[in-house]
Amino acid sequence: MNVLDKINFPDDLKKLSYKELKTLSGEIRELIIEVVSRNGGHLSSNLGAVELTIALHRVFNAPEDKFIWDVGHQCYTHKILTGRKDRIFSIRKKGGLIGFPDILESEYDVLNTGHASTSLAFASGMAIARDRRGESFNVIPVIGDGALTGGVAFEALNNIGHVKQKMIIVLNDNKMSISPNVGGISKYLNYLSTGRPYIRLKEIVQSIFNKIPLVGKSLVTGTRKLLKLLRVMTVPGSLFNDLGVKYIGPINGHDLKEMIKVFEESKKYDFPVLLHVVTEKGLGYDPALENPSSFHSSAPFEISNGQFKKKGTIPSYSSVFGKAVLDLVEKDRSVIALTAAMPSGTGLDQVQNKYPENFFDVGIAEQYMLDFAGGLSLGGVKPVVAIYSTFLQRAVDQIIHDIVLMKIPVVVGIDRAGLVGDDGPTHQGIYDISILHSLPGVVLMAPKDENELRQMVFSGMEYKKPVFIRFPKETGRGVEIKEEFTEIPYGKGEVLREGNDGVIVAAGTLVYNAIEAAEKLYNEENINLKVINIRFIKPVDGELILSSIGKNKKVITIEDGVRKGGFSSIIRELFISEDGGNFDLLPLGVPDEFIDVASRTELLEKYELDVDGIYRNIKDFLK
Ligand SMILES: Cc1ncc(C[n+]2csc(CCOP(=O)(O)OP(=O)(O)O)c2C)c(N)n1
């Protein structure tokens, strides 16, 4: 019988010997590899955190003690150990477990996460609340070295060290964000994790004792013991110590014995401590160990050779975006590409590899990135930012107050805009239209295909305004991508199909679903609809739309985002202000609810944005 067979809840761990715990780590690794090879998921981070999670659950008592997993993508072992082992193969699938902690899924999940760097802030609030209510549970945020680069983590540390509430911060340092971690914090952690500060301390203490005549030498032996104690008690990690958070480390994050000992000890402190645990991302599966970035958020793969299963030749929108920026850099070295810890996800690694001096990865620092871009632009160079729609939410005030208000020219590629498969509610890109379109002077575009995306990146630079281009997480349609850049006429939509029974105004890649649905309506129902690819969500081509409305004034809007405050609202307002509201509108888009886990195809189907859904809705609407 496997050890894992006996384990369903954290209490089951408490009876195991170290040997059994070690065996259990291996079995959990195998299970995670199997699950992710089938479903896709965050392989490398999970493999690196197996022993750490086992040790935490062995020492602490969840759910009374609160583990707060930062980002939350490393939670698979936690889910396996907290009553969800039998459902682990459903992870990231429709109706299955979410790939991140979820308070509705389990009492062991304290906080929904998905976006980085929030754990310390929540932990500080919970610790204060605990103390005010006279309770005594442990609050244990687990934060990665990547997530520690996010500003809100430091905002939290600033207050945690000041207020000094009891809290056990576990810093899971694997030297990696999705790609290798960057910046000063990362260098500092590297320095700490080598044990250099401790060695330096040892040298200093020994040299002092050696200078004491006669007794000095004999003190050296006693000193060894003292130094061992010092290692746990003192100076290294002065940045954290100076902030008021006691640093302990480095601790080997794959040595269960060492971790269990230190975790036990950490319970004794009645002030905030930070345990610096060093782990290896991808440990236990060679392809992930060798290439932790590719297996960070992995597609399904073949276990025997680590080959990803889905392979096609059509490039993704991200890679078309990255290539367009690369070509712009090639033409004009004042173009600077920026990402917040997502060089490969955004396709900007193409610039990073060829023109590293034209590229900045700023860490998980979306707010900083937008202001940095503003500064670059004011300084006279041409920033192009790539950011996922969901993470753009972090930088809304920077966009409004720091960029748009001053009309600073910055081009922002909003990747993963629209419904996003597999990751669930935290990673949807459905709010950017409603956030951005209310801002005066903003340019917001959505390409219908990959060639249009390329031309929009170029055009965006030419407009010399705050420009946002939203595109989905998808491979392209396989259309010809024109090497030569052509400027898209500013603010102009295009008619892709003529018809006079009503008009579909669609934004983004769903334009093609609109055309297909219109063809089907024509062939099967004899309904003849005009289809407009709006291209500019803002400024919207009101002239084209108003002149297309026809005599029965039926308008259908299609958008890959929330309807509330979204593209349909823009069109509704246009008609109210220009035409006295004399029209019928069918707004197709995402309703007012959070999104469950499912693939993008399933989500488009659920929200009736696939061809059949659009067809059915329009047929009913025009009846
Ligand atoms: C605000 C925000 N920006 C970007 C991301 C994308 N992201 C997910 S995990 C990750 C790296 C996290 O690194 P680390 O905290 O060290 O955890 P590891 O995966 O190395 O265990 C990034 C950048 C995110 N989740 N949230």
Coordinates of N, CA, C and O in Angstrom, one line a residue, residues 16-115:
L16 N 3.1 9.9 10.7 CA 4.1 9.3 9.8 C 5.5 9.5 10.3 O 5.9 10.5 10.9
S17 N 6.4 8.5 10.0 CA 7.8 8.7 10.3 C 8.4 9.6 9.2 O 7.8 9.8 8.1
Y18 N 9.7 10.0 9.4 CA 10.3 10.8 8.4 C 10.5 10.0 7.1 O 10.3 10.6 6.0
K19 N 10.8 8.7 7.3 CA 10.9 7.9 6.1 C 9.6 7.9 5.3 O 9.6 8.0 4.0
E20 N 8.5 7.7 6.0 CA 7.2 7.7 5.3 C 6.9 9.0 4.6 O 6.4 9.1 3.5
L21 N 7.3 10.1 5.4 CA 7.0 11.4 4.8 C 7.8 11.6 3.5 O 7.3 12.2 2.5
K22 N 9.0 11.1 3.5 CA 9.9 11.2 2.3 C 9.2 10.4 1.1 O 9.1 10.9 0.0
T23 N 8.8 9.2 1.5 CA 8.1 8.3 0.4 C 6.9 9.1 -0.1 O 6.6 9.1 -1.3
L24 N 6.2 9.7 0.9 CA 5.0 10.4 0.5 C 5.3 11.5 -0.5 O 4.6 11.7 -1.5
S25 N 6.4 12.2 -0.3 CA 6.8 13.3 -1.2 C 6.9 12.8 -2.6 O 6.4 13.4 -3.6
G26 N 7.6 11.6 -2.7 CA 7.8 11.0 -4.1 C 6.4 10.7 -4.7 O 6.2 10.9 -5.9
E27 N 5.5 10.1 -3.9 CA 4.2 9.7 -4.5 C 3.4 10.9 -4.9 O 2.7 10.9 -5.9
I28 N 3.5 11.9 -4.1 CA 2.7 13.2 -4.5 C 3.3 13.7 -5.7 O 2.5 14.2 -6.6
R29 N 4.6 13.8 -5.8 CA 5.2 14.3 -7.1 C 4.7 13.5 -8.3 O 4.3 14.1 -9.3
E30 N 4.7 12.2 -8.2 CA 4.3 11.3 -9.3 C 2.8 11.7 -9.7 O 2.5 11.8 -10.9
L31 N 2.0 11.9 -8.6 CA 0.6 12.2 -8.9 C 0.5 13.5 -9.6 O -0.3 13.7 -10.6
I32 N 1.2 14.5 -9.1 CA 1.1 15.8 -9.7 C 1.6 15.8 -11.2 O 0.9 16.4 -12.1
I33 N 2.6 15.1 -11.4 CA 3.1 15.0 -12.8 C 2.1 14.3 -13.7 O 1.8 14.8 -14.8
E34 N 1.4 13.3 -13.2 CA 0.4 12.6 -14.0 C -0.8 13.5 -14.2 O -1.3 13.7 -15.4
V35 N -1.2 14.2 -13.2 CA -2.4 15.1 -13.3 C -2.1 16.2 -14.4 O -2.9 16.5 -15.3
V36 N -0.9 16.9 -14.2 CA -0.6 18.0 -15.1 C -0.3 17.6 -16.5 O -0.7 18.3 -17.5
S37 N 0.2 16.4 -16.6 CA 0.5 15.9 -18.0 C -0.8 15.7 -18.8 O -0.9 15.9 -20.0
R38 N -1.9 15.4 -18.0 CA -3.2 15.3 -18.7 C -4.0 16.6 -18.8 O -4.6 16.9 -19.8
N39 N -4.0 17.4 -17.7 CA -4.9 18.6 -17.6 C -4.2 19.9 -17.9 O -4.8 20.9 -18.1
G40 N -2.8 19.8 -18.0 CA -2.1 21.1 -18.0 C -2.1 21.7 -16.6 O -2.9 21.2 -15.7
G41 N -1.3 22.7 -16.3 CA -1.3 23.3 -15.0 C 0.1 23.8 -14.6 O 1.0 23.7 -15.4
H42 N 0.2 24.2 -13.4 CA 1.4 24.8 -12.9 C 2.4 23.7 -12.3 O 2.5 23.5 -11.1
L43 N 3.1 23.1 -13.2 CA 3.9 21.9 -12.8 C 5.1 22.3 -11.9 O 5.3 21.8 -10.8
S44 N 5.9 23.2 -12.5 CA 7.2 23.4 -11.8 C 7.1 23.9 -10.4 O 7.8 23.5 -9.5
S45 N 6.2 24.9 -10.2 CA 6.0 25.5 -8.9 C 5.5 24.4 -7.9 O 5.9 24.4 -6.7
N46 N 4.6 23.6 -8.4 CA 4.0 22.6 -7.5 C 5.1 21.5 -7.1 O 5.1 21.1 -6.0
L47 N 5.9 21.1 -8.1 CA 6.9 20.1 -7.8 C 7.9 20.6 -6.7 O 8.4 19.9 -5.9
G48 N 8.2 21.9 -6.8 CA 9.1 22.5 -5.9 C 8.6 22.7 -4.5 O 9.4 22.8 -3.5
A49 N 7.3 22.7 -4.3 CA 6.7 23.0 -3.0 C 6.2 21.7 -2.3 O 5.5 21.9 -1.3
V50 N 6.5 20.5 -2.8 CA 5.9 19.3 -2.2 C 6.4 19.2 -0.7 O 5.5 19.1 0.2
E51 N 7.7 19.1 -0.5 CA 8.1 18.9 0.9 C 7.7 20.0 1.8 O 7.3 19.9 3.0
L52 N 7.8 21.2 1.3 CA 7.4 22.4 2.0 C 6.0 22.3 2.5 O 5.6 22.6 3.7
T53 N 5.1 21.9 1.6 CA 3.7 21.8 2.0 C 3.4 20.7 3.0 O 2.7 20.8 4.0
I54 N 4.1 19.6 2.8 CA 4.0 18.4 3.7 C 4.5 18.9 5.1 O 3.8 18.6 6.1
A55 N 5.6 19.5 5.2 CA 6.1 20.0 6.5 C 5.2 20.9 7.1 O 5.0 20.9 8.4
L56 N 4.6 21.9 6.4 CA 3.7 22.8 7.0 C 2.5 22.1 7.6 O 2.1 22.4 8.7
H57 N 1.9 21.2 6.8 CA 0.7 20.5 7.3 C 1.1 19.6 8.4 O 0.2 19.2 9.3
R58 N 2.3 19.1 8.5 CA 2.7 18.2 9.6 C 2.8 19.0 10.9 O 2.4 18.6 11.9
V59 N 3.3 20.2 10.8 CA 3.6 21.0 12.0 C 2.4 21.8 12.5 O 2.1 21.8 13.6
F60 N 1.7 22.4 11.5 CA 0.6 23.3 11.9 C -0.7 22.5 11.8 O -0.7 21.4 11.3
N61 N -1.7 23.2 12.3 CA -3.0 22.5 12.4 C -4.0 23.3 11.5 O -4.8 24.1 12.1
A62 N -4.1 23.0 10.3 CA -5.1 23.6 9.4 C -6.4 22.8 9.7 O -6.3 21.6 10.0
P63 N -7.5 23.3 9.6 CA -7.8 24.7 9.1 C -7.8 25.8 10.2 O -7.9 26.9 9.9
E64 N -7.5 25.4 11.5 CA -7.4 26.4 12.5 C -6.3 27.4 12.2 O -6.4 28.6 12.2
D65 N -5.1 26.8 11.9 CA -4.0 27.6 11.5 C -4.2 28.0 10.0 O -4.7 27.1 9.3
K66 N -3.9 29.2 9.7 CA -4.3 29.7 8.3 C -3.1 29.7 7.4 O -2.2 30.6 7.5
F67 N -3.1 28.9 6.4 CA -2.1 29.0 5.3 C -2.6 29.9 4.2 O -3.7 29.7 3.7
I68 N -1.8 30.9 3.9 CA -2.3 31.8 2.8 C -1.3 31.7 1.7 O -0.1 32.2 1.7
W69 N -1.7 31.0 0.6 CA -0.8 30.7 -0.5 C -0.8 31.9 -1.5 O -1.7 32.2 -2.1
D70 N 0.4 32.5 -1.6 CA 0.5 33.7 -2.5 C 0.5 33.2 -3.9 O 1.1 32.2 -4.3
V71 N -0.2 33.9 -4.8 CA -0.6 33.5 -6.2 C -1.5 32.3 -6.1 O -2.5 32.2 -6.7
G72 N -1.1 31.2 -5.3 CA -1.9 30.1 -5.1 C -1.7 29.0 -6.2 O -2.3 27.9 -6.0
H73 N -0.9 29.2 -7.1 CA -0.7 28.2 -8.2 C 0.1 27.0 -7.7 O 0.2 26.0 -8.3
Q74 N 0.7 27.1 -6.5 CA 1.5 26.0 -5.9 C 0.7 25.2 -4.9 O 1.3 24.5 -4.1
C75 N -0.6 25.2 -5.0 CA -1.5 24.6 -4.0 C -1.8 23.2 -4.2 O -2.7 22.6 -3.5
Y76 N -1.3 22.5 -5.2 CA -1.8 21.1 -5.6 C -1.5 20.2 -4.4 O -2.4 19.4 -4.1
T77 N -0.3 20.2 -3.8 CA 0.0 19.3 -2.7 C -1.0 19.6 -1.5 O -1.6 18.7 -0.9
H78 N -1.2 20.9 -1.3 CA -2.2 21.3 -0.3 C -3.5 20.8 -0.5 O -4.2 20.2 0.4
K79 N -4.0 20.8 -1.8 CA -5.3 20.2 -2.1 C -5.3 18.7 -1.9 O -6.3 18.2 -1.4
I80 N -4.2 18.1 -2.3 CA -4.2 16.6 -2.1 C -4.2 16.2 -0.7 O -4.9 15.2 -0.3
L81 N -3.6 17.0 0.2 CA -3.6 16.7 1.6 C -4.8 17.2 2.4 O -4.9 17.0 3.6
T82 N -5.7 17.9 1.7 CA -6.8 18.5 2.5 C -8.1 18.0 1.9 O -9.0 18.8 1.5
G83 N -8.2 16.7 1.7 CA -9.5 16.1 1.4 C -9.9 16.2 -0.1 O -11.0 15.8 -0.4
R84 N -9.0 16.5 -0.9 CA -9.3 16.7 -2.3 C -8.5 15.7 -3.3 O -8.5 15.9 -4.5
K85 N -7.8 14.8 -2.6 CA -7.0 13.9 -3.4 C -7.8 13.2 -4.5 O -7.4 13.1 -5.7
D86 N -9.0 12.7 -4.1 CA -9.8 12.0 -5.1 C -10.4 12.8 -6.2 O -10.8 12.2 -7.2
R87 N -10.3 14.1 -6.1 CA -10.8 14.9 -7.2 C -9.7 15.6 -7.9 O -10.0 16.5 -8.8
I88 N -8.5 15.3 -7.6 CA -7.4 16.0 -8.2 C -7.3 15.9 -9.7 O -6.8 16.9 -10.4
F89 N -7.8 14.8 -10.3 CA -7.7 14.7 -11.7 C -8.7 15.6 -12.4 O -8.7 15.7 -13.6
S90 N -9.6 16.2 -11.6 CA -10.6 17.2 -12.2 C -10.1 18.6 -12.3 O -10.8 19.5 -12.7
I91 N -8.8 18.8 -11.8 CA -8.4 20.2 -11.6 C -8.3 20.9 -12.9 O -7.9 20.3 -13.9
R92 N -8.8 22.1 -13.0 CA -8.8 23.0 -14.1 C -9.8 22.5 -15.2 O -9.8 23.1 -16.3
K93 N -10.6 21.6 -14.9 CA -11.6 21.1 -15.9 C -13.0 21.6 -15.5 O -13.2 21.9 -14.3
K94 N -13.8 21.7 -16.4 CA -15.2 22.2 -16.2 C -15.8 21.4 -15.1 O -15.8 20.1 -15.1
G95 N -16.3 22.1 -14.1 CA -17.0 21.4 -12.9 C -16.0 20.8 -11.9 O -16.4 20.2 -10.9
G96 N -14.7 21.0 -12.2 CA -13.7 20.3 -11.3 C -13.1 21.3 -10.3 O -13.6 22.4 -10.0
L97 N -12.0 20.9 -9.7 CA -11.3 21.7 -8.8 C -10.7 22.9 -9.5 O -10.3 22.8 -10.7
I98 N -10.6 24.0 -8.8 CA -9.9 25.2 -9.4 C -8.4 25.0 -9.2 O -8.0 24.4 -8.2
G99 N -7.6 25.5 -10.1 CA -6.2 25.4 -9.9 C -5.5 26.3 -8.9 O -4.3 26.4 -8.9
F100 N -6.4 27.0 -8.2 CA -5.9 28.0 -7.2 C -6.7 27.8 -5.9 O -7.8 27.1 -6.0
P101 N -6.3 28.3 -4.8 CA -7.1 28.1 -3.6 C -8.5 28.8 -3.8 O -8.5 29.8 -4.5
D102 N -9.5 28.2 -3.2 CA -10.8 28.8 -3.4 C -11.6 28.6 -2.1 O -11.9 27.5 -1.7
I103 N -12.1 29.7 -1.5 CA -12.7 29.5 -0.2 C -14.0 28.8 -0.3 O -14.5 28.2 0.7
L104 N -14.6 28.8 -1.5 CA -15.9 28.0 -1.6 C -15.6 26.5 -1.8 O -16.5 25.7 -1.6
E105 N -14.4 26.2 -2.2 CA -14.1 24.8 -2.4 C -13.8 24.0 -1.2 O -14.0 22.8 -1.0
S106 N -13.1 24.7 -0.2 CA -12.6 24.0 1.0 C -12.4 24.9 2.1 O -12.0 26.1 2.0
E107 N -12.7 24.4 3.4 CA -12.4 25.3 4.5 C -10.9 25.4 4.8 O -10.5 26.2 5.6
Y108 N -10.1 24.6 4.1 CA -8.6 24.7 4.2 C -8.1 25.8 3.3 O -6.9 26.2 3.5
D109 N -8.9 26.3 2.4 CA -8.4 27.5 1.6 C -8.9 28.8 2.2 O -10.1 29.0 2.3
V110 N -8.0 29.5 2.7 CA -8.3 30.7 3.5 C -8.6 31.9 2.6 O -9.4 32.8 3.0
L111 N -8.1 31.9 1.4 CA -8.2 33.1 0.6 C -8.1 32.7 -0.9 O -7.3 31.8 -1.3
N112 N -9.0 33.3 -1.7 CA -8.8 33.1 -3.1 C -7.7 33.9 -3.6 O -7.6 35.1 -3.4
T113 N -6.8 33.2 -4.3 CA -5.7 34.0 -4.9 C -5.5 33.6 -6.4 O -6.3 32.7 -6.9
G114 N -4.6 34.2 -7.1 CA -4.4 34.0 -8.5 C -3.5 35.1 -9.0 O -2.6 35.0 -9.7
H115 N -3.8 36.3 -8.4 CA -2.9 37.5 -8.7 C -1.9 37.5 -7.5 O -2.2 37.3 -6.4

